[in-house]
Amino acid sequence: MTEASAYSVSDAGTRIEAATASATTMKLLLVSVAVIVFVVGGIGIMNVMFVTVKECTKEIGILKALGAKEKDILFQFLLESFCIGVFSGAVGVALSFPAIALMAFTEIPVWPSWDGKVLACVFAVATSTLFGFYPAYKASLLMPVQALAEE
């Protein structure tokens, strides 16, 4: 009886299936986390842009009274949103260097790459620009009389 329990039989196919299932689960988890980060970060950027539009309401009214078109106002706020994305992407990449160095004290293997850093910057810019569009659009629709009457 002890001799039979000393041996076990397994095939490579079972191990590959288990590894594939584990990788699929991990990929789904990471995509879920990325979507949550995208939405939460985007909502934060949208709130910042709404506050910026509220603070600049008089300036928008003056610009529109002087002849600025809706697309000019839209472009101005989209450019600000884009700059927020560029800045946040650069800060994120800069913070990744000490974070990767600290990962050496854990047992989690990390392979830094420039492709990942570029992708993070593109993701930050895309998020800020996409979520900054609606506040910029609302700013471009302000009427000069209403914007100048705002306190």
CSV table of C-alpha atoms in Angstrom, one decimal:
chain,number,residue,atom,x,y,z
A,1,MET,CA,0.0,0.0,0.0
A,2,THR,CA,2.8,2.4,0.7
A,3,GLU,CA,4.6,1.6,-2.5
A,4,ALA,CA,1.5,2.6,-4.6
A,5,SER,CA,1.2,6.0,-2.9
A,6,ALA,CA,4.9,6.8,-3.5
A,7,TYR,CA,4.3,7.2,-7.2
A,8,SER,CA,2.1,9.6,-9.0
A,9,VAL,CA,1.3,9.8,-12.7
A,10,SER,CA,0.7,13.1,-14.5
A,11,ASP,CA,1.0,14.1,-18.1
A,12,ALA,CA,2.2,17.4,-19.6
A,13,GLY,CA,-1.2,18.1,-21.1
A,14,THR,CA,-2.8,18.4,-17.7
A,15,ARG,CA,-0.1,20.8,-16.5
A,16,ILE,CA,-0.4,22.9,-19.7
A,17,GLU,CA,-4.2,23.1,-19.3
A,18,ALA,CA,-3.8,24.2,-15.7
A,19,ALA,CA,-1.2,26.8,-16.6
A,20,THR,CA,-3.4,28.1,-19.5
A,21,ALA,CA,-6.5,28.4,-17.2
A,22,SER,CA,-4.4,30.2,-14.6
A,23,ALA,CA,-3.0,32.6,-17.2
A,24,THR,CA,-6.5,33.3,-18.6
A,25,THR,CA,-7.8,34.1,-15.1
A,26,MET,CA,-4.9,36.4,-14.4
A,27,LYS,CA,-5.4,38.2,-17.7
A,28,LEU,CA,-9.1,38.7,-16.9
A,29,LEU,CA,-8.2,40.1,-13.5
A,30,LEU,CA,-5.6,42.5,-14.9
A,31,VAL,CA,-8.0,43.8,-17.6
A,32,SER,CA,-10.7,44.3,-15.0
A,33,VAL,CA,-8.3,46.3,-12.9
A,34,ALA,CA,-7.2,48.4,-15.9
A,35,VAL,CA,-10.8,49.2,-16.8
A,36,ILE,CA,-11.5,50.3,-13.2
A,37,VAL,CA,-8.4,52.5,-13.2
A,38,PHE,CA,-9.4,53.9,-16.6
A,39,VAL,CA,-12.9,54.9,-15.4
A,40,VAL,CA,-11.9,56.2,-11.9
A,41,GLY,CA,-9.0,58.2,-13.4
A,42,GLY,CA,-11.1,59.5,-16.2
A,43,ILE,CA,-13.8,60.6,-13.7
A,44,GLY,CA,-11.2,62.4,-11.7
A,45,ILE,CA,-9.9,64.2,-14.8
A,46,MET,CA,-13.4,65.1,-15.8
A,47,ASN,CA,-14.1,66.7,-12.4
A,48,VAL,CA,-10.9,68.7,-12.6
A,49,MET,CA,-11.9,69.9,-16.0
A,50,PHE,CA,-15.4,70.9,-14.9
A,51,VAL,CA,-13.9,72.9,-12.1
A,52,THR,CA,-11.5,74.6,-14.5
A,53,VAL,CA,-14.4,75.4,-16.8
A,54,LYS,CA,-16.4,76.8,-13.9
A,55,GLU,CA,-13.4,79.0,-12.8
A,56,CYS,CA,-12.8,80.2,-16.4
A,57,THR,CA,-16.5,81.0,-17.2
A,58,LYS,CA,-15.9,84.8,-17.3
A,59,GLU,CA,-12.8,84.3,-19.5
A,60,ILE,CA,-14.8,82.1,-21.8
A,61,GLY,CA,-17.5,84.7,-22.0
A,62,ILE,CA,-15.0,87.4,-22.9
A,63,LEU,CA,-13.4,85.2,-25.5
A,64,LYS,CA,-16.7,84.4,-27.1
A,65,ALA,CA,-17.7,88.1,-27.0
A,66,LEU,CA,-14.5,89.0,-28.8
A,67,GLY,CA,-15.3,86.5,-31.5
A,68,ALA,CA,-13.8,83.2,-30.5
A,69,LYS,CA,-15.6,80.3,-32.1
A,70,GLU,CA,-16.9,77.2,-30.3
A,71,LYS,CA,-14.1,75.0,-31.8
A,72,ASP,CA,-11.5,77.5,-30.4
A,73,ILE,CA,-12.9,77.1,-26.9
A,74,LEU,CA,-13.2,73.3,-27.3
A,75,PHE,CA,-9.6,73.1,-28.6
A,76,GLN,CA,-8.3,75.2,-25.6
A,77,PHE,CA,-9.8,72.9,-23.0
A,78,LEU,CA,-8.9,69.8,-24.9
A,79,LEU,CA,-5.3,71.0,-25.1
A,80,GLU,CA,-5.4,71.5,-21.3
A,81,SER,CA,-6.8,68.0,-20.8
A,82,PHE,CA,-4.1,66.6,-23.1
A,83,CYS,CA,-1.4,68.4,-21.1
A,84,ILE,CA,-2.7,66.9,-17.9
A,85,GLY,CA,-2.4,63.5,-19.5
A,86,VAL,CA,1.2,64.2,-20.7
A,87,PHE,CA,2.2,65.4,-17.3
A,88,SER,CA,0.6,62.5,-15.4
A,89,GLY,CA,2.1,60.0,-17.8
A,90,ALA,CA,5.5,61.5,-17.3
A,91,VAL,CA,5.1,61.5,-13.5
A,92,GLY,CA,3.9,57.9,-13.7
A,93,VAL,CA,6.9,56.8,-15.7
A,94,ALA,CA,9.3,58.7,-13.4
A,95,LEU,CA,7.8,57.0,-10.4
A,96,SER,CA,8.1,53.6,-12.0
A,97,PHE,CA,11.9,53.6,-11.7
A,98,PRO,CA,12.0,53.6,-7.9
A,99,ALA,CA,9.0,51.3,-7.8
A,100,ILE,CA,10.8,48.8,-10.0
A,101,ALA,CA,13.9,49.1,-7.8
A,102,LEU,CA,11.7,48.4,-4.7
A,103,MET,CA,10.3,45.3,-6.4
A,104,ALA,CA,13.8,43.7,-6.0
A,105,PHE,CA,12.9,43.2,-2.3
A,106,THR,CA,9.9,41.0,-3.2
A,107,GLU,CA,9.7,37.7,-4.8
A,108,ILE,CA,7.7,39.0,-7.7
A,109,PRO,CA,9.7,39.0,-11.0
A,110,VAL,CA,9.6,42.3,-12.9
A,111,TRP,CA,10.9,43.0,-16.4
A,112,PRO,CA,10.8,46.7,-17.1
A,113,SER,CA,10.6,47.8,-20.8
A,114,TRP,CA,10.4,51.0,-22.7
A,115,ASP,CA,7.4,49.6,-24.6
A,116,GLY,CA,5.5,49.5,-21.3
A,117,LYS,CA,6.5,53.0,-20.3
A,118,VAL,CA,5.4,54.4,-23.7
A,119,LEU,CA,2.1,52.4,-23.5
A,120,ALA,CA,1.5,53.9,-20.0
A,121,CYS,CA,2.0,57.4,-21.4
A,122,VAL,CA,-0.3,56.8,-24.3
A,123,PHE,CA,-2.9,55.4,-22.0
A,124,ALA,CA,-2.6,58.4,-19.7
A,125,VAL,CA,-3.0,60.9,-22.6
A,126,ALA,CA,-5.8,58.9,-24.2
A,127,THR,CA,-7.7,58.8,-20.9
A,128,SER,CA,-7.3,62.5,-20.1
A,129,THR,CA,-8.2,63.5,-23.6
A,130,LEU,CA,-11.2,61.2,-23.8
A,131,PHE,CA,-12.7,62.2,-20.5
A,132,GLY,CA,-11.8,65.9,-21.0
A,133,PHE,CA,-13.8,66.1,-24.1
A,134,TYR,CA,-17.2,66.5,-22.4
A,135,PRO,CA,-16.2,69.4,-20.1
A,136,ALA,CA,-14.5,71.1,-23.1
A,137,TYR,CA,-17.7,70.6,-25.2
A,138,LYS,CA,-19.8,72.1,-22.4
A,139,ALA,CA,-17.4,75.1,-22.2
A,140,SER,CA,-17.7,75.6,-25.9
A,141,LEU,CA,-21.5,75.8,-25.7
A,142,LEU,CA,-21.6,78.6,-23.1
A,143,MET,CA,-23.4,81.7,-24.2
A,144,PRO,CA,-21.3,85.0,-23.8
A,145,VAL,CA,-24.1,86.8,-22.0
A,146,GLN,CA,-24.6,84.0,-19.5
A,147,ALA,CA,-20.9,83.4,-19.0
A,148,LEU,CA,-20.3,87.1,-18.3
A,149,ALA,CA,-23.2,87.3,-15.9
A,150,GLU,CA,-21.8,84.3,-13.9
A,151,GLU,CA,-20.2,85.1,-10.6
